[in-house]
XYZ file of N, CA and C in Angstrom:
207
model
N -0.636 51.615 -82.036
C -0.299 50.397 -81.309
C -0.171 50.784 -79.828
N -0.927 50.103 -78.958
C -0.808 50.421 -77.552
C 0.597 50.132 -77.035
N 0.970 50.894 -76.009
C 2.349 50.802 -75.479
C 2.608 49.436 -74.872
N 1.591 48.820 -74.271
C 1.781 47.525 -73.605
C 2.084 46.417 -74.562
N 1.647 46.568 -75.834
C 1.908 45.497 -76.805
C 3.371 45.309 -77.094
N 4.136 46.403 -77.029
C 5.572 46.297 -77.236
C 6.193 45.463 -76.113
N 5.747 45.691 -74.887
C 6.276 44.910 -73.770
C 5.894 43.449 -73.863
N 4.700 43.164 -74.315
C 4.266 41.788 -74.518
C 5.118 41.146 -75.586
N 5.387 41.844 -76.676
C 6.224 41.304 -77.752
C 7.642 41.014 -77.265
N 8.178 41.930 -76.435
C 9.538 41.707 -75.914
C 9.596 40.519 -74.981
N 8.588 40.319 -74.147
C 8.543 39.183 -73.248
C 8.431 37.852 -74.057
N 7.554 37.868 -75.053
C 7.420 36.664 -75.881
C 8.700 36.374 -76.607
N 9.329 37.452 -77.164
C 10.604 37.237 -77.867
C 11.694 36.699 -76.928
N 11.745 37.189 -75.721
C 12.746 36.722 -74.752
C 12.497 35.248 -74.417
N 11.247 34.882 -74.213
C 10.951 33.484 -73.883
C 11.249 32.571 -75.082
N 10.926 33.037 -76.288
C 11.252 32.276 -77.497
C 12.758 32.067 -77.607
N 13.489 33.144 -77.356
C 14.955 33.044 -77.424
C 15.496 32.050 -76.411
N 14.910 32.062 -75.209
C 15.361 31.100 -74.191
C 15.105 29.665 -74.626
N 13.943 29.431 -75.182
C 13.579 28.074 -75.648
C 14.509 27.616 -76.776
N 14.721 28.502 -77.717
C 15.604 28.175 -78.840
C 17.011 27.915 -78.332
N 17.482 28.773 -77.456
C 18.799 28.652 -76.870
C 18.957 27.304 -76.182
N 17.970 26.947 -75.384
C 18.044 25.658 -74.644
C 18.055 24.464 -75.611
N 17.249 24.533 -76.643
C 17.184 23.412 -77.602
C 18.518 23.262 -78.375
N 19.095 24.367 -78.782
C 20.353 24.325 -79.499
C 21.476 23.833 -78.588
N 21.504 24.311 -77.359
C 22.496 23.839 -76.397
C 22.360 22.350 -76.109
N 21.133 21.902 -76.011
C 20.867 20.474 -75.760
C 21.392 19.615 -76.934
N 21.090 20.023 -78.130
C 21.565 19.261 -79.303
C 23.083 19.390 -79.410
N 23.652 20.516 -79.064
C 25.088 20.710 -79.103
C 25.760 19.808 -78.052
N 25.158 19.647 -76.912
C 25.698 18.770 -75.874
C 25.684 17.311 -76.317
N 24.601 16.917 -77.001
C 24.477 15.543 -77.504
C 25.575 15.259 -78.568
N 25.963 16.283 -79.307
C 27.003 16.111 -80.321
C 28.393 16.065 -79.682
N 28.491 16.450 -78.429
C 29.784 16.415 -77.769
C 30.586 17.682 -77.901
N 29.931 18.781 -78.283
C 30.678 20.077 -78.379
C 31.147 20.524 -77.000
N 32.178 21.332 -77.012
C 32.718 21.887 -75.773
C 31.788 22.996 -75.238
N 32.051 23.449 -74.055
C 31.195 24.426 -73.363
C 31.125 25.749 -74.117
N 32.258 26.271 -74.560
C 32.255 27.543 -75.273
C 31.524 27.467 -76.592
N 31.765 26.397 -77.334
C 31.069 26.222 -78.615
C 29.571 26.059 -78.398
N 29.182 25.376 -77.333
C 27.756 25.213 -77.017
C 27.122 26.527 -76.724
N 27.799 27.364 -75.871
C 27.268 28.681 -75.540
C 27.151 29.592 -76.735
N 28.158 29.555 -77.620
C 28.109 30.374 -78.795
C 26.982 30.009 -79.737
N 26.817 28.715 -79.960
C 25.757 28.237 -80.805
C 24.366 28.652 -80.245
N 24.178 28.367 -78.960
C 22.902 28.672 -78.312
C 22.620 30.157 -78.283
N 23.629 30.948 -77.954
C 23.426 32.396 -77.925
C 23.111 33.000 -79.243
N 23.800 32.570 -80.295
C 23.495 33.058 -81.627
C 22.086 32.653 -82.108
N 21.744 31.413 -81.868
C 20.389 30.938 -82.305
C 19.309 31.656 -81.512
N 19.518 31.837 -80.235
C 18.525 32.568 -79.438
C 18.394 34.009 -79.825
N 19.526 34.646 -80.116
C 19.495 36.031 -80.554
C 18.817 36.212 -81.884
N 19.090 35.316 -82.808
C 18.436 35.366 -84.147
C 16.932 35.173 -83.963
N 16.542 34.227 -83.112
C 15.112 34.000 -82.870
C 14.412 35.250 -82.276
N 15.108 35.916 -81.329
C 14.529 37.112 -80.732
C 14.396 38.229 -81.721
N 15.437 38.506 -82.475
C 15.403 39.579 -83.445
C 14.370 39.259 -84.528
N 14.303 38.033 -84.983
C 13.348 37.637 -86.000
C 11.903 37.851 -85.523
N 11.633 37.436 -84.283
C 10.260 37.576 -83.771
C 9.880 39.067 -83.640
N 10.800 39.880 -83.155
C 10.516 41.310 -83.000
C 10.285 41.955 -84.364
N 11.098 41.552 -85.356
C 10.924 42.143 -86.694
C 9.547 41.748 -87.275
N 9.184 40.514 -87.114
C 7.851 40.114 -87.636
C 6.734 40.802 -86.886
N 6.893 40.939 -85.588
C 5.868 41.627 -84.806
C 5.736 43.082 -85.242
N 6.847 43.774 -85.466
C 6.803 45.160 -85.860
C 6.169 45.334 -87.246
N 6.459 44.422 -88.171
C 5.859 44.472 -89.494
C 4.361 44.278 -89.373
N 3.939 43.270 -88.602
C 2.501 43.045 -88.452
C 1.817 44.212 -87.752
N 2.439 44.781 -86.736
C 1.841 45.897 -86.021
C 1.709 47.128 -86.957
N 2.724 47.382 -87.783
C 2.614 48.485 -88.740
C 1.567 48.226 -89.788
N 1.419 46.979 -90.200
C 0.359 46.643 -91.153
C -1.021 46.842 -90.559
N -1.208 46.443 -89.333
C -2.495 46.650 -88.641
C -2.777 48.134 -88.471
N -1.736 48.902 -88.104
C -1.944 50.348 -87.932
C -2.288 51.024 -89.265
N -1.663 50.555 -90.374
C -1.966 51.143 -91.648
C -3.395 50.810 -92.092
N -3.808 49.609 -91.844
C -5.173 49.201 -92.223
C -6.253 49.858 -91.330
N -5.873 50.104 -90.069
C -6.827 50.735 -89.144
C -6.995 52.212 -89.406
N -6.010 52.805 -90.086
C -6.151 54.210 -90.429
C -5.200 54.994 -89.718
């Protein structure tokens, strides 16, 4: 796996986490949650999205490496 692909995956994961965080905070604001609760919900959802994307990317990269030889 080229070294640059890890950086690309991290950037995509970070952007995905920001988008998920913003969407969760927006829906939390509509529900009338307080500021701290809104930040906690958004941060947890964004973190889970980032870790999940990186995990899927690593599994796919290892699969491609195994198939490539």
